[in-house]
Coordinates of C-alpha atoms (C1' of nucleotides) in Angstrom, one line a residue:
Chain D
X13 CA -23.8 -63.1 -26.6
X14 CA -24.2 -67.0 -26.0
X15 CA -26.2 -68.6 -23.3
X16 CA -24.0 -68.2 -20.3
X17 CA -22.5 -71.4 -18.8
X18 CA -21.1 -71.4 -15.0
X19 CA -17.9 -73.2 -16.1
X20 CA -16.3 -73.2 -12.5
X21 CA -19.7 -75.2 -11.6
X22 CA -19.7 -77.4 -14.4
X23 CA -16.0 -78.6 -13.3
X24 CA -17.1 -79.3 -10.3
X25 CA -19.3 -81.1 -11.0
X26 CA -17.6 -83.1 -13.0
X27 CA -14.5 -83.5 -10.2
X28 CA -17.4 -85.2 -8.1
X29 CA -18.0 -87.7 -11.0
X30 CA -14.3 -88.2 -10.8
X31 CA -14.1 -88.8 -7.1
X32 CA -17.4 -91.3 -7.1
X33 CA -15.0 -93.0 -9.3
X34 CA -12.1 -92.9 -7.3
X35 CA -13.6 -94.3 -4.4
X36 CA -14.9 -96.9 -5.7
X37 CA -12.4 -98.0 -8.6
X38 CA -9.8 -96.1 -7.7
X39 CA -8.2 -92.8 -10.0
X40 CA -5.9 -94.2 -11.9
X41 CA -8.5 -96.4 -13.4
X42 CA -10.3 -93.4 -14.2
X43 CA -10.8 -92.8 -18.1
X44 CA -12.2 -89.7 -19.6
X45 CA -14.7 -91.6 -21.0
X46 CA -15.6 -92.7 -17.4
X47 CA -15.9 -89.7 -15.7
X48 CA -17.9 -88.6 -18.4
X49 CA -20.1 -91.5 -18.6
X50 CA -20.2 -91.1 -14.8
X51 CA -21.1 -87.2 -14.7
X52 CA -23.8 -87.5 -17.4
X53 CA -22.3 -86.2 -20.3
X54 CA -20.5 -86.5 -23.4
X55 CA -16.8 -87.0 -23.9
X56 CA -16.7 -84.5 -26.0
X57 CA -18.2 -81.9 -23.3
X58 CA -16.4 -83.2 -20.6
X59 CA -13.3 -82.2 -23.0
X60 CA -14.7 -78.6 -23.7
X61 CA -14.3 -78.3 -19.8
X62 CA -10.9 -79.1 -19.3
X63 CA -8.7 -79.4 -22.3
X64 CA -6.1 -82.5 -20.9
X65 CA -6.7 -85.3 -18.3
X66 CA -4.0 -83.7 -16.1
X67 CA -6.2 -80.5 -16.0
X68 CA -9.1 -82.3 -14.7
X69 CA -7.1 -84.2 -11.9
X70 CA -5.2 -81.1 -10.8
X71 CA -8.8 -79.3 -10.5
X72 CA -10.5 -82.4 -8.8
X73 CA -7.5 -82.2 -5.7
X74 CA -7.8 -78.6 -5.3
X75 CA -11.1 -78.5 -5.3
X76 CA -11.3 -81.3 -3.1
X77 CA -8.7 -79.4 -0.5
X78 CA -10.9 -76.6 -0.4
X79 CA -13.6 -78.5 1.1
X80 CA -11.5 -80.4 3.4
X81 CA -10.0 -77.2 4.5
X82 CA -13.7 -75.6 4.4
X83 CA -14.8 -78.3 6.8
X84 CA -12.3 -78.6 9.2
X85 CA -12.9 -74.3 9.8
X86 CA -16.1 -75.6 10.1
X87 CA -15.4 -78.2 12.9
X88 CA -13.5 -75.2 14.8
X89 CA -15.6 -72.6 14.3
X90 CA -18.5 -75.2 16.0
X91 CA -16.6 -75.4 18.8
X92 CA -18.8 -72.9 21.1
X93 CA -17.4 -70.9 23.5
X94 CA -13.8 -70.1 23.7
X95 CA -11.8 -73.0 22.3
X96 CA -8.9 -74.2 24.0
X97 CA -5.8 -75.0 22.0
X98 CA -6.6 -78.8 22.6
X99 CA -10.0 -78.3 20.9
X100 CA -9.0 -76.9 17.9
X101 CA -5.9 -79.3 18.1
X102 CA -8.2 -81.9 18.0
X103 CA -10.7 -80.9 15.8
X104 CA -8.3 -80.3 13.5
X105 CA -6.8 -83.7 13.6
X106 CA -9.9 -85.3 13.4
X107 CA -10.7 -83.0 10.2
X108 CA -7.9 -85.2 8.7
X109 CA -9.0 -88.4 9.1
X110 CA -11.0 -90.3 6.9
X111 CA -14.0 -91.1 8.6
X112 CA -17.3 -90.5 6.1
X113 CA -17.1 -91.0 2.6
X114 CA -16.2 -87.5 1.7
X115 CA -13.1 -87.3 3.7
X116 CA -12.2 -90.6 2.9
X117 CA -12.2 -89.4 -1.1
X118 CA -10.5 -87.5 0.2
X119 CA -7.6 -89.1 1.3
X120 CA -7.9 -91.3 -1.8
X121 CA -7.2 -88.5 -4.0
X122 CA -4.7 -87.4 -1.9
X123 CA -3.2 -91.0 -2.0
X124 CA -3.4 -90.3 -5.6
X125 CA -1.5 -87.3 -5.9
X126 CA 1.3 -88.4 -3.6
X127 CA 2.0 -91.1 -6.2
X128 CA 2.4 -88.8 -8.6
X129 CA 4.3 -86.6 -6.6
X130 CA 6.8 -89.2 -5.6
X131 CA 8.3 -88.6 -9.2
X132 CA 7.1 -85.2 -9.8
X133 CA 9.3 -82.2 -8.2
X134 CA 6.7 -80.2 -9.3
X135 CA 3.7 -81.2 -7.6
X136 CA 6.5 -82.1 -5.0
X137 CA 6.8 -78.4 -4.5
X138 CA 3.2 -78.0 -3.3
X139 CA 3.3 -80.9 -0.7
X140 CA 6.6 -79.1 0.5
X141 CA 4.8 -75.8 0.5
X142 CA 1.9 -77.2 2.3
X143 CA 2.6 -79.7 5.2
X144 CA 5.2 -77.2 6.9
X145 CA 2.3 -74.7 6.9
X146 CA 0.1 -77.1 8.5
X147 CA 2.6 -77.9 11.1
X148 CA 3.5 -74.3 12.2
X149 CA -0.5 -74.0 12.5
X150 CA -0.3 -77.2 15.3
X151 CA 2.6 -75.5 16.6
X152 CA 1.4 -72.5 17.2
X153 CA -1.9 -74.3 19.3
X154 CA 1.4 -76.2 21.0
X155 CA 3.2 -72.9 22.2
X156 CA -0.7 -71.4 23.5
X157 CA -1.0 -74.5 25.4
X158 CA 2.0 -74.8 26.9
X159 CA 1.6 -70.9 28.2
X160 CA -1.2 -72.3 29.6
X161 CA 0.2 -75.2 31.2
X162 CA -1.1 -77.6 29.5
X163 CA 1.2 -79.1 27.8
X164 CA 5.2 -79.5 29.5
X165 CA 7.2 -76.5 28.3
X166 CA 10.6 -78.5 27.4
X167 CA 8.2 -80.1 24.6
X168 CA 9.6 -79.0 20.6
X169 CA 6.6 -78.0 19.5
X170 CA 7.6 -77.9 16.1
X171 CA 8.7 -81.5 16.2
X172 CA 5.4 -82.9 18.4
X173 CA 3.1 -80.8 15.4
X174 CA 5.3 -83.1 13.0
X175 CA 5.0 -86.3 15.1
X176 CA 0.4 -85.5 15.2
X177 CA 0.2 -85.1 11.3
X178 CA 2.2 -88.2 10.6
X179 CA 0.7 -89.9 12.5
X180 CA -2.8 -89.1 11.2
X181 CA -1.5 -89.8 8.0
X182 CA -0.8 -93.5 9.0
X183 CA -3.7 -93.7 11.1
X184 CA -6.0 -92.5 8.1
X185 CA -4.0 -94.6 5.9
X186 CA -4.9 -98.2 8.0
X187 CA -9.0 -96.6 8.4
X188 CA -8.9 -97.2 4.4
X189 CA -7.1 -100.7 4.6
X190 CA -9.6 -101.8 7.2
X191 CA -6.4 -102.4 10.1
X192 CA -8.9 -100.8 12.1
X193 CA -11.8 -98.8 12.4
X194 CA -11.9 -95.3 12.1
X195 CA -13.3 -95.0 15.8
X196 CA -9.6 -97.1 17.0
X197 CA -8.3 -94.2 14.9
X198 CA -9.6 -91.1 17.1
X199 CA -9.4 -93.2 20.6
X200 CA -6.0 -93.7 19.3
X201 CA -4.8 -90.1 18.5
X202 CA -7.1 -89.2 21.8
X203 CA -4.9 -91.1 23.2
X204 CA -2.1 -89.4 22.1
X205 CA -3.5 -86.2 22.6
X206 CA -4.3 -87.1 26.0
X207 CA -0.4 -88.1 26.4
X208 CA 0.8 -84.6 25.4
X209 CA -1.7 -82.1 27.0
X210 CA -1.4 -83.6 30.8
X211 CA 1.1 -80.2 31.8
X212 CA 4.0 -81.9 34.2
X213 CA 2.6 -85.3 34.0
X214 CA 3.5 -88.4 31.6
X215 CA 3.0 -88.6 28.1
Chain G
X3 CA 13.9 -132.8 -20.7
X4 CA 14.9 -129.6 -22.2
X5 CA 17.9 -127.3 -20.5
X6 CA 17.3 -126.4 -16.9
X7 CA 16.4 -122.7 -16.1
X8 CA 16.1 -121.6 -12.3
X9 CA 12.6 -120.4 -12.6
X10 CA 12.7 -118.6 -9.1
X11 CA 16.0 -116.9 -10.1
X12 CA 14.2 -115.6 -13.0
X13 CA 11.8 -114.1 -11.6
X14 CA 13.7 -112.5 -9.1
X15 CA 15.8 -110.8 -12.1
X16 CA 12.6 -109.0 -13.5
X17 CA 11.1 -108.1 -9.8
X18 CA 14.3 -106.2 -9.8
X19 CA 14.0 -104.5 -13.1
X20 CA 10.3 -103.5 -12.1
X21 CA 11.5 -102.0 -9.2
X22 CA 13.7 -100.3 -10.7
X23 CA 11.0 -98.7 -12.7
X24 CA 9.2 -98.0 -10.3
X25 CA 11.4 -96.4 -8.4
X26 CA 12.4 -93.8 -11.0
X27 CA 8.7 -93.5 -12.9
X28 CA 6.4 -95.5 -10.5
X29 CA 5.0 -98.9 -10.7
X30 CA 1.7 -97.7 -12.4
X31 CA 3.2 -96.8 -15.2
X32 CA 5.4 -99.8 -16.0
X33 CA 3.9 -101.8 -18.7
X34 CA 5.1 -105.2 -19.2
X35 CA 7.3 -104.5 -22.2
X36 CA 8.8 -101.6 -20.0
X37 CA 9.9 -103.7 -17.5
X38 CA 11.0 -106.7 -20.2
X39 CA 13.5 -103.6 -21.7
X40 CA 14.9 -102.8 -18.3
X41 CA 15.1 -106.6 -17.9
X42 CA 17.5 -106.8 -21.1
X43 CA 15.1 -109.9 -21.8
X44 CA 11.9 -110.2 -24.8
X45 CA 8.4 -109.6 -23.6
X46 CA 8.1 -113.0 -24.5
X47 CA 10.4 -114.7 -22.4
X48 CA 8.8 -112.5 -19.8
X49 CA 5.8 -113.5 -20.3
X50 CA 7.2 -117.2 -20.0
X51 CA 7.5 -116.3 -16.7
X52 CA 4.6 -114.5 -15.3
X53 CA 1.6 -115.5 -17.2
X54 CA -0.1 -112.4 -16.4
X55 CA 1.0 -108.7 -14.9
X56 CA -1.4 -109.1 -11.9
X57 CA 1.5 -112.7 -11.4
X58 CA 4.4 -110.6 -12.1
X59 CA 2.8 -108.1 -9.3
X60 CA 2.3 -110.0 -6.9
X61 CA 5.4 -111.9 -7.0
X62 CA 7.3 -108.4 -6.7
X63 CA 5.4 -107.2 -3.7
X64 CA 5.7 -110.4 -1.9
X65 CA 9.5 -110.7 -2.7
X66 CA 10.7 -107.3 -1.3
X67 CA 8.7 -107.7 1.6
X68 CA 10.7 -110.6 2.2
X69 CA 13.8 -109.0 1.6
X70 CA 12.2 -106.2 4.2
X71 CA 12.1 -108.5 6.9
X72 CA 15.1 -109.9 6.2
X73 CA 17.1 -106.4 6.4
X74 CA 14.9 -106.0 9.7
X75 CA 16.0 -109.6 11.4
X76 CA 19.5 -108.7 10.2
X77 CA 19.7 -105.2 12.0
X78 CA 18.2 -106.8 15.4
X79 CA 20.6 -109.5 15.3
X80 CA 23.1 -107.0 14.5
X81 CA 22.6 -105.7 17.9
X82 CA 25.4 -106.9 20.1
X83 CA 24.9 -108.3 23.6
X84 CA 21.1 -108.4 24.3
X85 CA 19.1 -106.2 23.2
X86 CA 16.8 -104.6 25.6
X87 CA 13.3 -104.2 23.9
X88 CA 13.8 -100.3 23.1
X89 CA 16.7 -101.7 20.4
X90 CA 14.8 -103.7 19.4
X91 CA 11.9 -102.1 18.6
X92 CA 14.2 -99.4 17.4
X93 CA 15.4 -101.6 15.4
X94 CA 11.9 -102.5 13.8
X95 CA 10.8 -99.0 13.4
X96 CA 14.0 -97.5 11.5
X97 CA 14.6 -100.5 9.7
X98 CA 10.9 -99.6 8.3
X99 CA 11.6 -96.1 7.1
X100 CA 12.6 -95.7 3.7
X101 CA 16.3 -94.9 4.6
X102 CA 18.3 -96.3 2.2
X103 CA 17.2 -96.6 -2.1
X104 CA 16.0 -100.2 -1.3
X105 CA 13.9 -99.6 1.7
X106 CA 12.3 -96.2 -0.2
X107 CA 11.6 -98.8 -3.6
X108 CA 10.5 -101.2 -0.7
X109 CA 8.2 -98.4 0.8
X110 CA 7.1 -97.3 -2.8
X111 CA 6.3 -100.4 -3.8
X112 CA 3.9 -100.9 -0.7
X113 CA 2.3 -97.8 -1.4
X114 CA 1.1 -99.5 -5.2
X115 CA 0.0 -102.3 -4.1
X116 CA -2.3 -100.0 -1.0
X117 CA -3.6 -98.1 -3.5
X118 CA -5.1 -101.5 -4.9
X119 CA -5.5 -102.9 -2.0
X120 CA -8.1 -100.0 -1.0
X121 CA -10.4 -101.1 -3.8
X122 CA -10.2 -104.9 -3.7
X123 CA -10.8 -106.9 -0.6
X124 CA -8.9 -110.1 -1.3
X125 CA -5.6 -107.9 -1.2
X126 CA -6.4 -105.6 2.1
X127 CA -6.8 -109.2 3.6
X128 CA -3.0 -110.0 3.6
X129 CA -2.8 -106.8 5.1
X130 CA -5.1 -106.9 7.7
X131 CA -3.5 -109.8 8.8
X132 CA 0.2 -109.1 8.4
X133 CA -0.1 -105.3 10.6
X134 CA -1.6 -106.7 13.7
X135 CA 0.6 -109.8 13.6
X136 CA 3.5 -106.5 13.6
X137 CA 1.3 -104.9 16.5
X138 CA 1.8 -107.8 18.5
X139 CA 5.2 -108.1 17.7
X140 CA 5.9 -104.4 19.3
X141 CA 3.5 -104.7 21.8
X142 CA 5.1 -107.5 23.6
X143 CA 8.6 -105.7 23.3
X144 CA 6.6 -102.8 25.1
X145 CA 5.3 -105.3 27.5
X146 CA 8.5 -106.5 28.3
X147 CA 9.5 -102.5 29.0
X148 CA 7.2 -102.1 31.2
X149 CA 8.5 -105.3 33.3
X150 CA 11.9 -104.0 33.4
X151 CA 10.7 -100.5 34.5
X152 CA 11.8 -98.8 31.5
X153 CA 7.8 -98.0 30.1
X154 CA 5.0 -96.6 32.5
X155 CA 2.7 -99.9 33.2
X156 CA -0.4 -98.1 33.0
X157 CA 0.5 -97.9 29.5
X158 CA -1.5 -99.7 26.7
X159 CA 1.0 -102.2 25.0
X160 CA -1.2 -102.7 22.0
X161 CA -2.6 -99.1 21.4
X162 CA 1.0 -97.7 21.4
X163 CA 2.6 -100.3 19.2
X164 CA 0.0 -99.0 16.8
X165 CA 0.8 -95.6 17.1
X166 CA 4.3 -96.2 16.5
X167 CA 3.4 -97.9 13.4
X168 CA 1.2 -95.8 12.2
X169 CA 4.2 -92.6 13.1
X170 CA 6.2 -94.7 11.1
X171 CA 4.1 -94.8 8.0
X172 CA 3.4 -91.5 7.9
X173 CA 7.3 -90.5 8.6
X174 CA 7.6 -92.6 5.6
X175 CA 5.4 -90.4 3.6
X176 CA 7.0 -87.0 4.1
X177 CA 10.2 -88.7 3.6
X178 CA 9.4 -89.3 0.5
X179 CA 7.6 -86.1 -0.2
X180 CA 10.9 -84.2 0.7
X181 CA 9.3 -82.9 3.3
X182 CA 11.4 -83.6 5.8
X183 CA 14.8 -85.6 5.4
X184 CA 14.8 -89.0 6.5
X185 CA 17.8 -88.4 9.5
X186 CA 14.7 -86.0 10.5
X187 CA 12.3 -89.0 10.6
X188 CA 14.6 -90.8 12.5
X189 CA 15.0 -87.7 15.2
X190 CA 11.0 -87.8 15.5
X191 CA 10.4 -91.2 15.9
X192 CA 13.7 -91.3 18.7
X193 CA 11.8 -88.3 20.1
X194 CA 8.7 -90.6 20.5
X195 CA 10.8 -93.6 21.3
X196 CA 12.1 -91.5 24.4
X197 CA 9.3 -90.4 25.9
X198 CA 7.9 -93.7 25.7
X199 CA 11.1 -95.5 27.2
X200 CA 11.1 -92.9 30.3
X201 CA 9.8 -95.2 33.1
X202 CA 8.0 -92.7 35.1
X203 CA 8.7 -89.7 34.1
X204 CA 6.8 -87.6 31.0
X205 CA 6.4 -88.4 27.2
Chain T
dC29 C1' -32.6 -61.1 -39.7
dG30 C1' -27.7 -62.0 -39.7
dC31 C1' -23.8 -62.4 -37.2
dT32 C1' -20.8 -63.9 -33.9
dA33 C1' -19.4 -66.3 -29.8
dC34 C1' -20.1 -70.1 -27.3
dT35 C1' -21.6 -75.0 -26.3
dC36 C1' -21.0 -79.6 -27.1
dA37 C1' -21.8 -84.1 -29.6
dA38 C1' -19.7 -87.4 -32.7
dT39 C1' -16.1 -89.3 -34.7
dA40 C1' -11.4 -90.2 -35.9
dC41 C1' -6.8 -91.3 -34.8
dA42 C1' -2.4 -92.9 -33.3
dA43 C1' -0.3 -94.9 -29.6
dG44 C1' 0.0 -98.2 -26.1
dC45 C1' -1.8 -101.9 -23.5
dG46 C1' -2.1 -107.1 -21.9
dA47 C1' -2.8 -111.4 -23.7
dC48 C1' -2.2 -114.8 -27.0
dT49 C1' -0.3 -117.8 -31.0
dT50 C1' 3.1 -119.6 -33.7
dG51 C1' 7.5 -121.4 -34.6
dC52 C1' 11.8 -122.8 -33.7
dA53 C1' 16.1 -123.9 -31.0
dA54 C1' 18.0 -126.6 -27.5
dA55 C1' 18.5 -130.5 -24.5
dG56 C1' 17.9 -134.8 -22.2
dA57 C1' 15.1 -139.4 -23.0
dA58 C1' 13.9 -143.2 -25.9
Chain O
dT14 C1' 18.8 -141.0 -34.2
dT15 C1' 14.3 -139.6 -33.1
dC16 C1' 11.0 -138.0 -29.9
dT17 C1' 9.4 -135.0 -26.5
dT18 C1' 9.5 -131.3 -23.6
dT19 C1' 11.0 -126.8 -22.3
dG20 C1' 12.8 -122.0 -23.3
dC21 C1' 12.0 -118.1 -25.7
dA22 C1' 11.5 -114.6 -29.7
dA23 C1' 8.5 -112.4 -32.9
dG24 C1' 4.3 -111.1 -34.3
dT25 C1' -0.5 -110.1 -33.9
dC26 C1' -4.9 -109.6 -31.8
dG27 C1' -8.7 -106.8 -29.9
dC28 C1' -9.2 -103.2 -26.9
dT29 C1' -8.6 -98.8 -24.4
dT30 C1' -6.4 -94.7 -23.9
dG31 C1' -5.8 -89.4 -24.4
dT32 C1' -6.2 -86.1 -27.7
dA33 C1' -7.6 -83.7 -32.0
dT34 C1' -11.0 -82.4 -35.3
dT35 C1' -15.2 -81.5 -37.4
dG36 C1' -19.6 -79.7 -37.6
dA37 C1' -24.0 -78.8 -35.9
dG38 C1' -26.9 -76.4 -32.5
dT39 C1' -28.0 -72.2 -29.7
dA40 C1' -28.4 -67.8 -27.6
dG41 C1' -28.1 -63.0 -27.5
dC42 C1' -26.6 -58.6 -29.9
dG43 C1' -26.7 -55.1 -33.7

DNA sequence: CGCTACTCAATACAAGCGACTTGCAAAGAA
DNA sequence: TTCTTTGCAAGTCGCTTGTATTGAGTAGCG
């Protein structure tokens, strides 16, 4: 047999080439020749890896979701004691935005992929897939807080899980076009927060 | 002098075919002999006109912003009677959603020039300019709620007009993600606008 | 050793890109 | 008319792109 090669570890690290890119230059101007040039290696390796340019992006986002999704469990499962709905709410939400250079890749690629997806049904399909998940996942915290009386109970706590992840998506989405910092950002979904989890009071 | 050619006109013409484009396959990938085809015109006489894509660009983005605030200052002065600020702002903030095919090009086309935007600093200026001069703009419809009774005083004018815009944009996105519909969008952001607009009670 | 499977560098290639040059037609000005 | 300026088409330039191919190097097994 032939020396052994960890192929899954090779691709990633050539998505983190690709996403040192992307931050700085952004992904569309990302060649193969770049990415190699950028991880270290020939073209011609980087090609033995992944076999088309569409390959390598689609391994660089869902590689790049797991660790967003591995470090928001993270942020929850930090949380000592026993979290309340609003903790893991906000952890959560705070998990989304862009505020070190990881997450804010991130986003980037994220950014990336919804471009693509605006004229793609298929990647469409995954978005689809994935946000309503998300939002049942708020929802859910929603429905444990309001048992608890923290949040009013006439509250549609489908549609107020909807109304959090937009608006971290255009709270993220002004951190990256410097509208304001990423610390306006959380005092501005705390504030939020803050609005919905005050039981019989205003919001 | 030679025969007279509205220069302006012109260029409106191909802003319209690129749109177009990128509407259907995305701005990205609409190279300048693209968008000369769609324009029933020669790459050179498109080139006559914008010496350089980055020109033809630019002049796109700043022309369906225009014709943005245009649809919005028609739709608030569409309102009949007076407007109290909640129409107005109402106005604003679905007149912002990509409702309609031109508002969704209009949106799409916003979402290009971000993703450049993000990597060069000379174009996140324009936009660090134009969103607070927006914030202010909601903010002092909020802070003429609050006069009339109609929004809790101990509210922060400028920190929720930035939340509603930042709703907005990302009801935008999942609009255009087909994750939810845009009458949806509309129902969340009226579901925002109301507990805003509630005087004392909760929101 | 010889063999086979795997790794990976180097190069080639066709297509497409933006930018540029040339040339000519048309329309007032002289 | 002749001159000059503008409008525009066609062609070409150098470059970069994603992909394909070729061939050499290497490691372990029989």
């Amino acid at each position: 047999m032939p020396k052994k090669v960890d192929h899954e570890a090779r691709r990633r690290e050539i998505s983190q080439a690709l996403w040192r890119i992307a931050s700085t230059r952004g992904l569309e101007g990302a060649s193969l020749r770049d990415v190699a040039a950028e991880a270290g290696i020939s073209l011609g390796r980087l090609q033995h890896y992944f076999r088309t340019k569409d390959e390598m992006l689609v391994f660089a986002l869902r590689y790049i979701e797991t660790l967003a999704q591995d470090r928001i469990r993270a942020r929850i499962e930090a949380l000592d004691g026993e979290p309340t709905p609003r903790d893991i709410l906000r952890a959560c939400l705070t998990g989304m935005l862009p505020l070190d250079e990881q997450s804010r890749i991130g986003f980037l690629v994220g950014v990336a992929h919804f471009h693509r997806a605006v004229h793609d049904a298929a990647l469409r399909a995954d978005v689809r897939d994935g946000i309503p998940k998300l939002r049942d996942l708020f929802a859910d915290q929603l429905r444990r807080a309001m048992e608890r009386g923290e949040v009013r109970r006439d509250r549609d706590a489908d549609d107020e899980a909807m109304v959090l992840i937009s608006l971290v998506d255009g709270l993220s989405t002004y951190i990256l076009l410097d509208v304001h910092t990423p610390e306006k950002a959380v005092q501005l979904l705390d504030m939020r927060l803050a609005q919905l989890f005050d039981g019989v009071g205003a919001g």
